[in-house]
CSV table of C-alpha atoms and ligand atoms in Angstrom, one decimal:
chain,number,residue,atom,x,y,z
A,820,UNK,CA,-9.1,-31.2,2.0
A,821,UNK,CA,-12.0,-28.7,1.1
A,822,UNK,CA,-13.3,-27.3,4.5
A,823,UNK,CA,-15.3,-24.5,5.6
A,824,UNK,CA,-13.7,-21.6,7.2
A,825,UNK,CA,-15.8,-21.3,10.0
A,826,UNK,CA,-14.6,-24.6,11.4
A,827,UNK,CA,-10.8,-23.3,10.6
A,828,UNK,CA,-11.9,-20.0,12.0
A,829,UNK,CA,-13.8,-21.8,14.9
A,830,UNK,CA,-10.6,-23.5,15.8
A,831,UNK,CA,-8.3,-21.1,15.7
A,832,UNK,CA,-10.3,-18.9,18.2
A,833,UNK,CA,-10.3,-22.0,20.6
A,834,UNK,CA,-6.2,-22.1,19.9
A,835,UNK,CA,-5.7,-18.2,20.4
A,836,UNK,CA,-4.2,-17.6,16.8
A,837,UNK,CA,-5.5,-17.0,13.5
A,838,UNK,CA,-5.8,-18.0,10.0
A,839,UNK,CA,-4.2,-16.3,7.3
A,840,UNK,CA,-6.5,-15.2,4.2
A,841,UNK,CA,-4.4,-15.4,1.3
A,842,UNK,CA,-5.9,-12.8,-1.7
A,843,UNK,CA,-5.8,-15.4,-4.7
A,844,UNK,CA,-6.8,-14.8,-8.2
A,845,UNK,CA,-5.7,-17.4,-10.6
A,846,UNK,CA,-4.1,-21.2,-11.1
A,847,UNK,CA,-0.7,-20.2,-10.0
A,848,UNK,CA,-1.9,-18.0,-6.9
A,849,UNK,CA,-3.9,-20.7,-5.6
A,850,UNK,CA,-0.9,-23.3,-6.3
A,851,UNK,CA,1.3,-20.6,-4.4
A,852,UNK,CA,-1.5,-20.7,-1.3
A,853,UNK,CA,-1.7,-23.8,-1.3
A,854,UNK,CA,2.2,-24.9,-1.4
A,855,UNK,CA,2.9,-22.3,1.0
A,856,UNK,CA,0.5,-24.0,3.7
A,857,UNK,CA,2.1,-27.3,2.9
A,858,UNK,CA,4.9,-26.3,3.5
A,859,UNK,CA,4.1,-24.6,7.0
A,860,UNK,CA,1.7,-27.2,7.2
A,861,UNK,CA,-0.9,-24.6,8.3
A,862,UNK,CA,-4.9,-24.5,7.6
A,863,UNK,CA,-5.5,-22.4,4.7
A,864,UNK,CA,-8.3,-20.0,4.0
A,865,UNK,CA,-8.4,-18.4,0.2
A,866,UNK,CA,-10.5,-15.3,-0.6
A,867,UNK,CA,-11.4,-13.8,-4.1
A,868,UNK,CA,-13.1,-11.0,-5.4
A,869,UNK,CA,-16.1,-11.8,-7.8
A,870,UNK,CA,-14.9,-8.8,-10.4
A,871,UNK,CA,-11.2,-10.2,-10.9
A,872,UNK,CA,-12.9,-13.7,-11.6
A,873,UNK,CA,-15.9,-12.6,-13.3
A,874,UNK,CA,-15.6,-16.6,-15.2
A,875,UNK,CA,-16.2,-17.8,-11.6
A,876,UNK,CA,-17.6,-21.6,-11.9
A,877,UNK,CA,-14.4,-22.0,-13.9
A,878,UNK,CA,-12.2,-20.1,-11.4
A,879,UNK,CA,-14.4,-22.2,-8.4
A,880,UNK,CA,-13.1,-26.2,-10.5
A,881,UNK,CA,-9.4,-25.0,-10.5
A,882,UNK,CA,-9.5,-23.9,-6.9
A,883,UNK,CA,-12.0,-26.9,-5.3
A,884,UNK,CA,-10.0,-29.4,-7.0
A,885,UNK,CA,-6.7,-28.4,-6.1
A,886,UNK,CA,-8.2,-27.6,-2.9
A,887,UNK,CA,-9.3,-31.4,-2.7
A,888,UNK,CA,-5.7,-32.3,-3.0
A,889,UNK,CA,-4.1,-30.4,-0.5
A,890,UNK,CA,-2.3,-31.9,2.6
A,891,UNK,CA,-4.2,-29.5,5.3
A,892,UNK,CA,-7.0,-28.5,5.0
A,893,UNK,CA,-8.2,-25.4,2.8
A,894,UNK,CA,-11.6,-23.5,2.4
A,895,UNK,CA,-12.2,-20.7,-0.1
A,896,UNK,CA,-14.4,-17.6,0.7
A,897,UNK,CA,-15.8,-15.2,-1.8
A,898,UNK,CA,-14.4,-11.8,-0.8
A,899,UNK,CA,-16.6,-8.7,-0.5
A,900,UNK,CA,-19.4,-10.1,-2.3
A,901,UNK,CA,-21.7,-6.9,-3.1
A,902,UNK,CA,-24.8,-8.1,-4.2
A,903,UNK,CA,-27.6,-11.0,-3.5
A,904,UNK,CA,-26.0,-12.4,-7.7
A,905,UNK,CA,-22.5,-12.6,-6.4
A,906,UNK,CA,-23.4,-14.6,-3.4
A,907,UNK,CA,-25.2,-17.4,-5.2
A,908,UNK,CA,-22.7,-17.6,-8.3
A,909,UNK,CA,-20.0,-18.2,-6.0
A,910,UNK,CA,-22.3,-21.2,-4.2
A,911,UNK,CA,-22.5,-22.6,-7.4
A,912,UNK,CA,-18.8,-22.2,-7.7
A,913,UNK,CA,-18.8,-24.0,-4.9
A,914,UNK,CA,-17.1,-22.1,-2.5
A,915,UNK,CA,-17.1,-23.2,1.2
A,916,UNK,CA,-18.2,-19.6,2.4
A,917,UNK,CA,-19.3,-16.3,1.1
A,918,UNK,CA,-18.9,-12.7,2.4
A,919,UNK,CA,-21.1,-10.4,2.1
A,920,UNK,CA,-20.2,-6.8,2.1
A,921,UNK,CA,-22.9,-4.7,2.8
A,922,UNK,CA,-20.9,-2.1,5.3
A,923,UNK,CA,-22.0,0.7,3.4
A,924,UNK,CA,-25.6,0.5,4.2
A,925,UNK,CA,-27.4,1.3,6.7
A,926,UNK,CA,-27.8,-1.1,10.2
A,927,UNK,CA,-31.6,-2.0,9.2
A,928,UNK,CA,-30.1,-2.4,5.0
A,929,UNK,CA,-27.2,-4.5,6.1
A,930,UNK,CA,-29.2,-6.7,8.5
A,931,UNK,CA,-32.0,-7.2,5.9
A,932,UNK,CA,-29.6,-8.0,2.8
A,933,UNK,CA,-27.0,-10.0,4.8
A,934,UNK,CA,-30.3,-11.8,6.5
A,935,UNK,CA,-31.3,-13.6,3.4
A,936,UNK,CA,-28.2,-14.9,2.3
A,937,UNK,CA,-27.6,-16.3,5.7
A,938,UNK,CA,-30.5,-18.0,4.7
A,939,UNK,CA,-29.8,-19.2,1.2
A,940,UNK,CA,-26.1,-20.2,1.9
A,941,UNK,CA,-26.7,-21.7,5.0
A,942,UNK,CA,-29.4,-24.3,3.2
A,943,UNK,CA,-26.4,-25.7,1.5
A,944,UNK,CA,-23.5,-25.8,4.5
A,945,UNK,CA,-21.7,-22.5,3.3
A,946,UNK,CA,-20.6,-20.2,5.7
A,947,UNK,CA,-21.1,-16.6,5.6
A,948,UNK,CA,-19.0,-13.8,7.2
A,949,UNK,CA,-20.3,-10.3,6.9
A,950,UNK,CA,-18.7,-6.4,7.5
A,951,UNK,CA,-19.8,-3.9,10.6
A,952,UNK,CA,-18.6,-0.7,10.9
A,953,UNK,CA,-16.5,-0.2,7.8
A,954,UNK,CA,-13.2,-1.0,6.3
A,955,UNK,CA,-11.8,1.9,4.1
A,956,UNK,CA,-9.1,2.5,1.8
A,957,UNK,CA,-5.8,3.1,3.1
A,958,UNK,CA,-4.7,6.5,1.0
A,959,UNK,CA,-8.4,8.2,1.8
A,960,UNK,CA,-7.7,6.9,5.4
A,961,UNK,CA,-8.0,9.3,8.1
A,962,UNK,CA,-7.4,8.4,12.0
A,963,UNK,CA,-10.1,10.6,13.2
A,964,UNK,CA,-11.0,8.8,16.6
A,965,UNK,CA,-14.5,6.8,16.0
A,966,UNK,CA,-15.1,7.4,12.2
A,967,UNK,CA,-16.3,3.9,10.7
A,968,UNK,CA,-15.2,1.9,13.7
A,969,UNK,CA,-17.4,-1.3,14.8
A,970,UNK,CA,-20.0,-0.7,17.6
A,971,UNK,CA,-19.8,-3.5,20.1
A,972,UNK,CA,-23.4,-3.6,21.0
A,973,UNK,CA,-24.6,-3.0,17.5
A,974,UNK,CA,-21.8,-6.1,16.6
A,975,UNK,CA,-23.8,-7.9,19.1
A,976,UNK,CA,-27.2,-7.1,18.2
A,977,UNK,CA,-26.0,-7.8,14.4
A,978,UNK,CA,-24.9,-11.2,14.8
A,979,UNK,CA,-27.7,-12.5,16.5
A,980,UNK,CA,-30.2,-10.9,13.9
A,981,UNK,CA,-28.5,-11.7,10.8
A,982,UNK,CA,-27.1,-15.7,11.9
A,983,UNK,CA,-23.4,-14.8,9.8
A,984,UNK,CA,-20.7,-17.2,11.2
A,985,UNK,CA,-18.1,-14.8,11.6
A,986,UNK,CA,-17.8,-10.7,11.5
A,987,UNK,CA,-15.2,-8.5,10.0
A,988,UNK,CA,-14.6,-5.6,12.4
A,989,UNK,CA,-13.5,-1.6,11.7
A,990,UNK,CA,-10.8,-1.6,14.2
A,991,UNK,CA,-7.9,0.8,12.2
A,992,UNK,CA,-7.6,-1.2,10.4
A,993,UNK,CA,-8.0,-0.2,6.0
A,994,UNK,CA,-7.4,-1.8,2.3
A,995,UNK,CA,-5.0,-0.8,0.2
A,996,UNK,CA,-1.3,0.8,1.0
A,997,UNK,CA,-0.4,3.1,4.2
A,998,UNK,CA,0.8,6.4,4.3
A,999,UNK,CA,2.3,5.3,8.0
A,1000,UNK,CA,1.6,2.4,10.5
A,1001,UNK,CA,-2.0,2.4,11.3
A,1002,UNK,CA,-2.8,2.7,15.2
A,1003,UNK,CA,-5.2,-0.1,15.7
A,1004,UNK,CA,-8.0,0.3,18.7
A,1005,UNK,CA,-7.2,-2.4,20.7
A,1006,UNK,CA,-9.2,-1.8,23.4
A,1007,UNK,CA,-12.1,-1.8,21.0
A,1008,UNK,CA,-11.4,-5.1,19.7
A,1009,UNK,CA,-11.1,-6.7,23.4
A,1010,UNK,CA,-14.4,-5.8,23.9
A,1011,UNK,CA,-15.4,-7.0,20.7
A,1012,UNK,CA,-13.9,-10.5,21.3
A,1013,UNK,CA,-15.6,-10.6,25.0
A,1014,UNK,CA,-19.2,-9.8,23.4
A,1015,UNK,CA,-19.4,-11.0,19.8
A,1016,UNK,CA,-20.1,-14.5,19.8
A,1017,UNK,CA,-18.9,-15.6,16.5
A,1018,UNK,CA,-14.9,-15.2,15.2
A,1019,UNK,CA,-14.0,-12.1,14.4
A,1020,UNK,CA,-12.2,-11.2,11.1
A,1021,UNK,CA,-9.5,-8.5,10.1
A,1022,UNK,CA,-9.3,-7.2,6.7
A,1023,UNK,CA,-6.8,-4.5,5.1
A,1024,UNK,CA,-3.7,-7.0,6.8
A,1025,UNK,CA,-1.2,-6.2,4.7
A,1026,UNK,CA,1.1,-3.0,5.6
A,1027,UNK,CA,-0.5,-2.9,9.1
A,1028,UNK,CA,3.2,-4.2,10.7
A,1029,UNK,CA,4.1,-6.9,12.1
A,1030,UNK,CA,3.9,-6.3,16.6
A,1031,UNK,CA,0.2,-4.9,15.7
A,1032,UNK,CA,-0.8,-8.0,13.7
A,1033,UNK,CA,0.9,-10.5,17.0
A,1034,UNK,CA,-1.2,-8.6,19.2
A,1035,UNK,CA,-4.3,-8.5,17.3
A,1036,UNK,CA,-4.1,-12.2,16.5
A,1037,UNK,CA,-3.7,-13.1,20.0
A,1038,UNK,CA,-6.4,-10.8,20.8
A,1039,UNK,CA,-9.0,-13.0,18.9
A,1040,UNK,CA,-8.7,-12.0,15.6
A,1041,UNK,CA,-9.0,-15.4,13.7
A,1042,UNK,CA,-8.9,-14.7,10.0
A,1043,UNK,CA,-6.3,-12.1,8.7
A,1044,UNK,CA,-7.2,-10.7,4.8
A,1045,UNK,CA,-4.0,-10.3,3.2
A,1046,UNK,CA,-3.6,-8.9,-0.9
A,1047,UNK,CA,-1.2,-6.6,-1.5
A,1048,UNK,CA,1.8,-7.7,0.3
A,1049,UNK,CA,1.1,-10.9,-1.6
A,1050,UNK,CA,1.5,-9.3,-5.0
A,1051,UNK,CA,4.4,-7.2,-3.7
A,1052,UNK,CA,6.5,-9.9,-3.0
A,1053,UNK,CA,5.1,-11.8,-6.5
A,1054,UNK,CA,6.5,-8.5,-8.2
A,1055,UNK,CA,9.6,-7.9,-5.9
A,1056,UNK,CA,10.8,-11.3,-6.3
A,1057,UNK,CA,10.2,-11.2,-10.3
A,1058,UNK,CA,12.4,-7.7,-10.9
A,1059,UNK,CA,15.3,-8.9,-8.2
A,1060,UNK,CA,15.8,-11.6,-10.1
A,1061,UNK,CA,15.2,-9.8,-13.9
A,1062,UNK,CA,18.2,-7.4,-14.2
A,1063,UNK,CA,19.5,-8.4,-17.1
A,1064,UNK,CA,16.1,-9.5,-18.7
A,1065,UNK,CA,17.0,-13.5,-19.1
A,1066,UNK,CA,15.2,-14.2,-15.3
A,1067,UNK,CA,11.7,-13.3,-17.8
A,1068,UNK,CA,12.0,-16.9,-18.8
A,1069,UNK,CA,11.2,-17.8,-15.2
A,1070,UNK,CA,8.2,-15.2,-15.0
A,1071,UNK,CA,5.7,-17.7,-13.5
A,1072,UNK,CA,8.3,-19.7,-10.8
A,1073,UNK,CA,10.0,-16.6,-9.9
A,1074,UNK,CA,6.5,-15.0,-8.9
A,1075,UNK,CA,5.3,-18.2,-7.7
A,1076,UNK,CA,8.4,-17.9,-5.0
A,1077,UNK,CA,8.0,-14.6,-4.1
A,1078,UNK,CA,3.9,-14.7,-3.5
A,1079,UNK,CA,4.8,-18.3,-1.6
A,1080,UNK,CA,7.1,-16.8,0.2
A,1081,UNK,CA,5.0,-13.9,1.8
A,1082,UNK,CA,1.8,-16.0,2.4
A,1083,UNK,CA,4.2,-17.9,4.6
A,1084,UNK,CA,5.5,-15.2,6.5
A,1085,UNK,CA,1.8,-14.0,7.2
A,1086,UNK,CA,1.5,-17.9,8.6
A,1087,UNK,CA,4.4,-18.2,11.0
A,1088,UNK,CA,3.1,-14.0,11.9
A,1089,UNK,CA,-0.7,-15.5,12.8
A,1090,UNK,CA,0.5,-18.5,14.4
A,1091,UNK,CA,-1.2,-21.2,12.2
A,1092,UNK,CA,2.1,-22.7,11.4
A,1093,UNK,CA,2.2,-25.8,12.6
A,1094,UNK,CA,-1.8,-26.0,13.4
A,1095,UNK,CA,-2.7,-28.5,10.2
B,668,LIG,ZN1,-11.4,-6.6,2.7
């Protein structure tokens, strides 16, 4: 079933755990997502970046109709959509949400740009999450205290301003791979939870360890992005089981495992397992 996220999202803030976002870029990976939430028979929310499926009304038939067919229920959410274009391709994709990324700007910028596709998506039932306070890369990441870290009264003032469904929070956490075990503001994000009205979101997931995740889903966190652990189990999986060259011939399954594999770890880790 093709859902929206916000109602996955909606309901998993109700429940007190969160849904996994499973980085997905082609048939197989969305065949891996999908399986994988069968499986655990867990709601399933699928994000993609616009540049690595630039062919994206293609991309969009592959993923709604398989999407369609699953046995829980699955939305898919453009991921860190940049501009006003990328927003309204992946409508016409027909994706069930859209984020829009405009963390970089300015409060005033962000609020006007994320504003109007509020407006736009929200004429045709798609959902929109958007980025306060900003989300870095892990190897330029620096723990310096406050730097980029979510404002709870500007989150609050945000929300109500721009109409986005849900809001992805600067909390520690970053994209990308760790030097160490990031040390997440959890005090920050209780306030967060108690103040911002709509589900909060937590990107940069994978590397950020397993106790910090528990907590942070059961803190309110109700959408956990998740990319690179995804491909790192794809790749691990692939070269434990290519010594002697012949496992090549199962290129495809053997990644299909591994990338299956993780996604479900990340579901039993948020708690959806068992929620579809
Ligand atoms: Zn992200």
């Amino acid at each position: 079933m093709l859902i929206s996220m916000i109602e996955l999202m909606k309901k998993a803030r109700e429940g007190h755990y969160c849904v996994p976002a499973i980085a997905v870029e082609n048939e197989h990976s969305v065949r891996a997502a999908i399986k994988a939430a069968e499986e655990k028979r867990s709601p399933l929310i699928m994000i993609s970046l616009f540049k690595v499926n630039p062919d994206i009304c293609y991309f969009g038939r592959i993923v709604t109709d398989l999407a369609i067919r699953a046995g829980v229920p699955v939305a898919m959410c453009q991921d860190h959509g940049g501009t006003y274009e990328e927003a309204i391709w992946a409508i016409r994709a027909g994706f069930t949400d859209v984020m829009a990324d405009r963390s970089t700007l300015s409060f005033e910028e962000n609020i006007a740009q994320v504003s109007e596709i509020v407006r736009i998506a929200h004429a045709v039932g798609v959902g929109v999450e958007a980025e306060l306070g900003h989300v870095g890369i892990a190897t330029n990441y620096e723990v310096d205290g406050t730097s980029g870290f979510t404002v709870p009264a500007e989150a609050v003032e945000y929300v109500e301003r721009t109409g986005v469904d849900a809001l992805a929070v600067a909390i520690g956490t970053a994209h990308g791979v760790y030097k160490g075990v990031p040390k997440l503001q959890f005090e920050l994000l209780r306030e967060l939870r108690e103040k911002v009205p709509v589900p909060l979101v937590l990107h940069g997931g994978s590397g950020t360890g397993e106790e910090n995740l528990k907590r942070a889903c059961r803190m309110g966190i109700c959408k956990l992005n998740i990319s690179n652990d995804l491909k790192r189990g794809a790749i691990g999986n692939l070269n434990e089981n290519c010594k002697d060259g012949m496992g090549a011939y199962a290129m495809y399954p053997l990644l299909f495992e591994g990338y299956k594999n993780v996604a479900a770890g990340y579901m039993d880790l948020c708690g959806s397992a068992g929620k579809a």
